[in-house]
Amino acid sequence: MEAVLQTYGLCKRYRRFTALENVNMHVPKGAIYGLVGKNGAGKTTLIRVICGLQEPTAGDYTLYGARLGDKALHRARRRMGAVVETPSLYPDMTAEQNLKLQYRVLGLPEDKGIDGILELVGLSNTGKKKAGHFSLGMKQRLGIAVALCGDPDFLVLDEPTNGLDPQGIVEMRELILQLNRERQITVLISSHILDELAKLATHYGFLDGGRLVRQVTAQEVEAACRKCLRATVTDAHALCLVLDQLGLPYAVAGDNQVDIYQQVNVTQLVDALSQKGCQLLSLKERDESLESYFINLVGGERGE
């Protein structure tokens, strides 16, 4: 799949502290890529590096095929919009004035597209209200509006729902989905609010201690997190044979544990296992969330 962003062994070190270590990331065109990690995992550092705000200590990356150090990278960055850490706004200006200033910075005509952007982010009726008096959610949406001024097809958002109330989170989610689905904008979004990210992302990168420990699609995460019954038995091989006979889908989860992905007649299962000299020790329902998936991942792996 065509990549908007590709990193190769990306590293960032500050004297004795390593913020990023050998990060190899692939952001496909058209994706909503969720960059998952705890506070301090290196998410913002990675974003600052790919946005050109910091130089990597080692490694390389390409943006729309333009490699770090190429003259073409500057043109590729014009296809990119970003809100890093907090929105960069002028508090004494209105929403419209903030966008007009950004248009001038980009060398674009002032009177083209501003009204549409403000309507898109839900700020068309703010009038003469200064940005400094906006709510946090309005400031976040204005930050995205500023990032959209150059008509980018790649949008990078660093913790866009951080500090928002429930209504603000819903509005932000709907805006990101609209930009992706209706405008075909590829989105890289970092977050530690995993339940919310699960409603958006098509792809995930799990960052821990500066290392990208895994990249997966949303479908792969959904398959790993789907509801199941975890059976603990004295003989997992015997249980697998019984489940094959019963035509039940399953996956081996450990030495004596098997996840069963369908409702099961417990009496029938116990009788069938007994005939093979196997005991059912426990049967528990599991419904893993993205959060528990992440915790299990970083708790057991440091690299891939």
GROMACS .gro file of C-alpha atoms in nm:
model
  304
    1MET     CA    1   0.000   0.000   0.000
    2GLU     CA    2   0.128   0.347  -0.093
    3ALA     CA    3   0.284   0.523   0.206
    4VAL     CA    4   0.236   0.890   0.287
    5LEU     CA    5   0.502   0.865   0.558
    6GLN     CA    6   0.775   0.606   0.603
    7THR     CA    7   1.046   0.614   0.870
    8TYR     CA    8   1.365   0.409   0.870
    9GLY     CA    9   1.550   0.346   1.195
   10LEU     CA   10   1.458   0.691   1.325
   11CYS     CA   11   1.640   0.794   1.645
   12LYS     CA   12   1.640   1.103   1.862
   13ARG     CA   13   1.876   1.140   2.155
   14TYR     CA   14   1.933   1.421   2.403
   15ARG     CA   15   2.274   1.369   2.567
   16ARG     CA   16   2.206   1.068   2.793
   17PHE     CA   17   1.832   1.042   2.718
   18THR     CA   18   1.696   0.849   2.418
   19ALA     CA   19   1.353   0.973   2.310
   20LEU     CA   20   1.326   0.761   1.993
   21GLU     CA   21   1.509   0.439   1.915
   22ASN     CA   22   1.509   0.272   1.572
   23VAL     CA   23   1.150   0.364   1.478
   24ASN     CA   24   1.027   0.206   1.153
   25MET     CA   25   0.678   0.338   1.081
   26HIS     CA   26   0.453   0.306   0.775
   27VAL     CA   27   0.151   0.538   0.739
   28PRO     CA   28  -0.060   0.427   0.440
   29LYS     CA   29  -0.237   0.677   0.218
   30GLY     CA   30  -0.599   0.729   0.327
   31ALA     CA   31  -0.545   0.587   0.677
   32ILE     CA   32  -0.629   0.723   1.018
   33TYR     CA   33  -0.312   0.610   1.190
   34GLY     CA   34  -0.334   0.602   1.568
   35LEU     CA   35   0.000   0.655   1.740
   36VAL     CA   36  -0.054   0.495   2.079
   37GLY     CA   37   0.163   0.544   2.384
   38LYS     CA   38   0.175   0.655   2.743
   39ASN     CA   39   0.280   1.007   2.832
   40GLY     CA   40   0.654   1.027   2.773
   41ALA     CA   41   0.661   0.737   2.525
   42GLY     CA   42   0.802   0.962   2.250
   43LYS     CA   43   0.485   1.045   2.055
   44THR     CA   44   0.536   1.422   2.045
   45THR     CA   45   0.910   1.387   1.970
   46LEU     CA   46   0.829   1.161   1.673
   47ILE     CA   47   0.572   1.409   1.546
   48ARG     CA   48   0.809   1.704   1.585
   49VAL     CA   49   1.077   1.518   1.387
   50ILE     CA   50   0.850   1.427   1.095
   51CYS     CA   51   0.710   1.781   1.089
   52GLY     CA   52   1.062   1.921   1.052
   53LEU     CA   53   1.060   2.094   1.391
   54GLN     CA   54   1.353   1.881   1.510
   55GLU     CA   55   1.631   1.692   1.333
   56PRO     CA   56   1.669   1.319   1.399
   57THR     CA   57   1.992   1.201   1.558
   58ALA     CA   58   2.001   0.903   1.323
   59GLY     CA   59   1.782   0.728   1.069
   60ASP     CA   60   1.577   0.860   0.781
   61TYR     CA   61   1.220   0.916   0.664
   62THR     CA   62   1.025   0.992   0.348
   63LEU     CA   63   0.715   1.206   0.305
   64TYR     CA   64   0.526   1.134  -0.016
   65GLY     CA   65   0.844   0.966  -0.138
   66ALA     CA   66   1.063   1.272  -0.071
   67ARG     CA   67   1.355   1.174   0.150
   68LEU     CA   68   1.503   1.372   0.437
   69GLY     CA   69   1.760   1.611   0.289
   70ASP     CA   70   1.600   1.616  -0.058
   71LYS     CA   71   1.487   1.949  -0.203
   72ALA     CA   72   1.154   1.782  -0.282
   73LEU     CA   73   1.084   1.740   0.090
   74HIS     CA   74   1.000   2.111   0.123
   75ARG     CA   75   0.731   2.074  -0.146
   76ALA     CA   76   0.603   1.756   0.016
   77ARG     CA   77   0.564   1.935   0.349
   78ARG     CA   78   0.329   2.185   0.185
   79ARG     CA   79   0.088   1.893   0.151
   80MET     CA   80   0.097   1.851   0.528
   81GLY     CA   81  -0.090   2.028   0.807
   82ALA     CA   82  -0.017   1.982   1.177
   83VAL     CA   83  -0.128   2.073   1.527
   84VAL     CA   84   0.162   1.988   1.759
   85GLU     CA   85   0.113   1.991   2.136
   86THR     CA   86  -0.117   2.299   2.160
   87PRO     CA   87  -0.271   2.501   1.874
   88SER     CA   88  -0.060   2.801   1.771
   89LEU     CA   89  -0.319   3.080   1.774
   90TYR     CA   90  -0.324   3.457   1.811
   91PRO     CA   91  -0.553   3.512   2.112
   92ASP     CA   92  -0.631   3.877   2.025
   93MET     CA   93  -0.757   3.785   1.678
   94THR     CA   94  -1.087   3.635   1.567
   95ALA     CA   95  -1.105   3.292   1.404
   96GLU     CA   96  -1.128   3.454   1.061
   97GLN     CA   97  -0.829   3.682   1.130
   98ASN     CA   98  -0.621   3.383   1.245
   99LEU     CA   99  -0.693   3.207   0.917
  100LYS     CA  100  -0.625   3.517   0.707
  101LEU     CA  101  -0.285   3.552   0.872
  102GLN     CA  102  -0.205   3.188   0.801
  103TYR     CA  103  -0.307   3.240   0.438
  104ARG     CA  104  -0.059   3.528   0.414
  105VAL     CA  105   0.216   3.314   0.567
  106LEU     CA  106   0.147   3.049   0.301
  107GLY     CA  107   0.123   3.306   0.022
  108LEU     CA  108  -0.240   3.223  -0.056
  109PRO     CA  109  -0.524   3.460  -0.155
  110GLU     CA  110  -0.709   3.570   0.158
  111ASP     CA  111  -1.060   3.554   0.015
  112LYS     CA  112  -1.050   3.196  -0.106
  113GLY     CA  113  -1.163   2.908   0.115
  114ILE     CA  114  -1.167   3.067   0.461
  115ASP     CA  115  -1.546   3.065   0.502
  116GLY     CA  116  -1.558   2.699   0.399
  117ILE     CA  117  -1.290   2.599   0.647
  118LEU     CA  118  -1.462   2.781   0.933
  119GLU     CA  119  -1.792   2.614   0.846
  120LEU     CA  120  -1.621   2.275   0.826
  121VAL     CA  121  -1.479   2.301   1.179
  122GLY     CA  122  -1.797   2.452   1.325
  123LEU     CA  123  -1.665   2.805   1.383
  124SER     CA  124  -1.851   3.001   1.116
  125ASN     CA  125  -2.069   3.183   1.371
  126THR     CA  126  -1.799   3.306   1.610
  127GLY     CA  127  -1.802   3.656   1.457
  128LYS     CA  128  -1.582   3.908   1.638
  129LYS     CA  129  -1.514   3.683   1.936
  130LYS     CA  130  -1.141   3.669   2.004
  131ALA     CA  131  -0.968   3.330   2.003
  132GLY     CA  132  -0.840   3.395   2.355
  133HIS     CA  133  -1.200   3.372   2.477
  134PHE     CA  134  -1.271   3.043   2.298
  135SER     CA  135  -1.336   2.723   2.490
  136LEU     CA  136  -1.064   2.457   2.475
  137GLY     CA  137  -1.266   2.259   2.219
  138MET     CA  138  -1.308   2.567   1.999
  139LYS     CA  139  -0.935   2.638   2.020
  140GLN     CA  140  -0.857   2.282   1.913
  141ARG     CA  141  -1.094   2.313   1.616
  142LEU     CA  142  -0.945   2.651   1.523
  143GLY     CA  143  -0.600   2.492   1.537
  144ILE     CA  144  -0.717   2.230   1.288
  145ALA     CA  145  -0.869   2.506   1.073
  146VAL     CA  146  -0.530   2.681   1.062
  147ALA     CA  147  -0.367   2.349   0.967
  148LEU     CA  148  -0.620   2.311   0.683
  149CYS     CA  149  -0.540   2.648   0.526
  150GLY     CA  150  -0.290   2.504   0.279
  151ASP     CA  151  -0.544   2.240   0.167
  152PRO     CA  152  -0.326   1.951   0.294
  153ASP     CA  153  -0.392   1.586   0.225
  154PHE     CA  154  -0.194   1.473   0.531
  155LEU     CA  155  -0.294   1.599   0.874
  156VAL     CA  156  -0.090   1.538   1.191
  157LEU     CA  157  -0.267   1.587   1.524
  158ASP     CA  158  -0.091   1.558   1.859
  159GLU     CA  159  -0.339   1.466   2.137
  160PRO     CA  160  -0.631   1.663   1.984
  161THR     CA  161  -0.883   1.544   2.246
  162ASN     CA  162  -0.660   1.612   2.546
  163GLY     CA  163  -0.854   1.807   2.810
  164LEU     CA  164  -1.181   1.817   2.617
  165ASP     CA  165  -1.517   1.746   2.778
  166PRO     CA  166  -1.726   1.453   2.645
  167GLN     CA  167  -1.913   1.672   2.395
  168GLY     CA  168  -1.589   1.823   2.269
  169ILE     CA  169  -1.440   1.476   2.222
  170VAL     CA  170  -1.740   1.367   2.014
  171GLU     CA  171  -1.718   1.682   1.798
  172MET     CA  172  -1.345   1.629   1.743
  173ARG     CA  173  -1.400   1.265   1.648
  174GLU     CA  174  -1.672   1.355   1.398
  175LEU     CA  175  -1.453   1.626   1.243
  176ILE     CA  176  -1.156   1.389   1.198
  177LEU     CA  177  -1.377   1.122   1.042
  178GLN     CA  178  -1.531   1.381   0.808
  179LEU     CA  179  -1.190   1.506   0.695
  180ASN     CA  180  -1.076   1.150   0.629
  181ARG     CA  181  -1.389   1.019   0.457
  182GLU     CA  182  -1.510   1.321   0.263
  183ARG     CA  183  -1.181   1.493   0.184
  184GLN     CA  184  -0.963   1.179   0.171
  185ILE     CA  185  -0.714   1.335   0.413
  186THR     CA  186  -0.468   1.090   0.567
  187VAL     CA  187  -0.452   1.150   0.943
  188LEU     CA  188  -0.179   1.069   1.193
  189ILE     CA  189  -0.321   1.114   1.541
  190SER     CA  190  -0.138   1.056   1.868
  191SER     CA  191  -0.334   0.981   2.181
  192HIS     CA  192  -0.327   0.805   2.516
  193ILE     CA  193  -0.711   0.800   2.532
  194LEU     CA  194  -0.736   0.458   2.375
  195ASP     CA  195  -1.111   0.396   2.396
  196GLU     CA  196  -1.168   0.709   2.187
  197LEU     CA  197  -0.890   0.626   1.943
  198ALA     CA  198  -1.049   0.285   1.885
  199LYS     CA  199  -1.351   0.463   1.732
  200LEU     CA  200  -1.130   0.636   1.474
  201ALA     CA  201  -0.819   0.449   1.374
  202THR     CA  202  -0.776   0.221   1.074
  203HIS     CA  203  -0.413   0.148   1.166
  204TYR     CA  204  -0.212   0.157   1.490
  205GLY     CA  205   0.147   0.205   1.592
  206PHE     CA  206   0.226   0.121   1.955
  207LEU     CA  207   0.510   0.329   2.098
  208ASP     CA  208   0.675   0.245   2.429
  209GLY     CA  209   0.995   0.392   2.569
  210GLY     CA  210   1.079   0.546   2.232
  211ARG     CA  211   1.043   0.215   2.045
  212LEU     CA  212   0.767   0.121   1.803
  213VAL     CA  213   0.684  -0.220   1.944
  214ARG     CA  214   0.415  -0.311   1.690
  215GLN     CA  215   0.214  -0.187   1.391
  216VAL     CA  216  -0.124  -0.344   1.319
  217THR     CA  217  -0.445  -0.271   1.132
  218ALA     CA  218  -0.772  -0.204   1.312
  219GLN     CA  219  -0.900  -0.538   1.182
  220GLU     CA  220  -0.606  -0.720   1.344
  221VAL     CA  221  -0.668  -0.544   1.675
  222GLU     CA  222  -1.040  -0.621   1.654
  223ALA     CA  223  -0.964  -0.989   1.593
  224ALA     CA  224  -0.729  -0.995   1.892
  225CYS     CA  225  -0.978  -0.811   2.114
  226ARG     CA  226  -1.299  -0.985   2.010
  227LYS     CA  227  -1.523  -1.142   2.270
  228CYS     CA  228  -1.444  -1.500   2.361
  229LEU     CA  229  -1.454  -1.767   2.628
  230ARG     CA  230  -1.114  -1.856   2.771
  231ALA     CA  231  -1.102  -2.220   2.871
  232THR     CA  232  -0.831  -2.346   3.105
  233VAL     CA  233  -0.786  -2.724   3.086
  234THR     CA  234  -0.542  -2.996   3.183
  235ASP     CA  235  -0.471  -3.082   2.819
  236ALA     CA  236  -0.497  -2.807   2.556
  237HIS     CA  237  -0.438  -3.052   2.271
  238ALA     CA  238  -0.738  -3.259   2.377
  239LEU     CA  239  -0.953  -2.945   2.395
  240CYS     CA  240  -0.849  -2.846   2.042
  241LEU     CA  241  -0.949  -3.190   1.914
  242VAL     CA  242  -1.290  -3.157   2.081
  243LEU     CA  243  -1.345  -2.806   1.945
  244ASP     CA  244  -1.256  -2.928   1.595
  245GLN     CA  245  -1.516  -3.204   1.632
  246LEU     CA  246  -1.777  -2.952   1.749
  247GLY     CA  247  -1.692  -2.708   1.468
  248LEU     CA  248  -1.617  -2.419   1.707
  249PRO     CA  249  -1.363  -2.145   1.618
  250TYR     CA  250  -1.076  -2.111   1.864
  251ALA     CA  251  -0.718  -1.995   1.919
  252VAL     CA  252  -0.456  -2.136   2.155
  253ALA     CA  253  -0.375  -1.869   2.415
  254GLY     CA  254  -0.122  -2.055   2.630
  255ASP     CA  255   0.005  -2.394   2.746
  256ASN     CA  256  -0.331  -2.491   2.897
  257GLN     CA  257  -0.555  -2.211   2.771
  258VAL     CA  258  -0.768  -2.182   2.459
  259ASP     CA  259  -0.995  -1.894   2.351
  260ILE     CA  260  -1.329  -2.009   2.208
  261TYR     CA  261  -1.500  -1.756   1.980
  262GLN     CA  262  -1.855  -1.887   2.000
  263GLN     CA  263  -2.111  -1.981   2.264
  264VAL     CA  264  -2.059  -2.335   2.382
  265ASN     CA  265  -2.274  -2.600   2.553
  266VAL     CA  266  -2.070  -2.645   2.870
  267THR     CA  267  -2.218  -2.985   2.958
  268GLN     CA  268  -2.143  -3.117   2.609
  269LEU     CA  269  -1.790  -2.976   2.627
  270VAL     CA  270  -1.718  -3.130   2.969
  271ASP     CA  271  -1.848  -3.471   2.858
  272ALA     CA  272  -1.639  -3.465   2.539
  273LEU     CA  273  -1.326  -3.363   2.731
  274SER     CA  274  -1.386  -3.633   2.994
  275GLN     CA  275  -1.383  -3.898   2.722
  276LYS     CA  276  -1.031  -3.781   2.632
  277GLY     CA  277  -0.912  -3.778   2.993
  278CYS     CA  278  -0.909  -3.397   3.009
  279GLN     CA  279  -1.058  -3.174   3.279
  280LEU     CA  280  -1.209  -2.828   3.232
  281LEU     CA  281  -1.060  -2.618   3.512
  282SER     CA  282  -1.226  -2.284   3.432
  283LEU     CA  283  -1.427  -2.103   3.164
  284LYS     CA  284  -1.422  -1.722   3.172
  285GLU     CA  285  -1.570  -1.463   2.937
  286ARG     CA  286  -1.314  -1.219   2.796
  287ASP     CA  287  -1.373  -0.895   2.606
  288GLU     CA  288  -1.035  -0.726   2.571
  289SER     CA  289  -1.024  -0.351   2.506
  290LEU     CA  290  -0.762  -0.161   2.308
  291GLU     CA  291  -0.626  -0.039   2.641
  292SER     CA  292  -0.575  -0.391   2.779
  293TYR     CA  293  -0.431  -0.499   2.442
  294PHE     CA  294  -0.175  -0.218   2.467
  295ILE     CA  295  -0.090  -0.296   2.830
  296ASN     CA  296  -0.039  -0.663   2.750
  297LEU     CA  297   0.173  -0.570   2.448
  298VAL     CA  298   0.414  -0.329   2.618
  299GLY     CA  299   0.425  -0.541   2.930
  300GLY     CA  300   0.559  -0.840   2.740
  301GLU     CA  301   0.747  -0.697   2.442
  302ARG     CA  302   1.014  -0.434   2.392
  303GLY     CA  303   1.079  -0.469   2.024
  304GLU     CA  304   0.985  -0.652   1.711
   0.00000   0.00000   0.00000
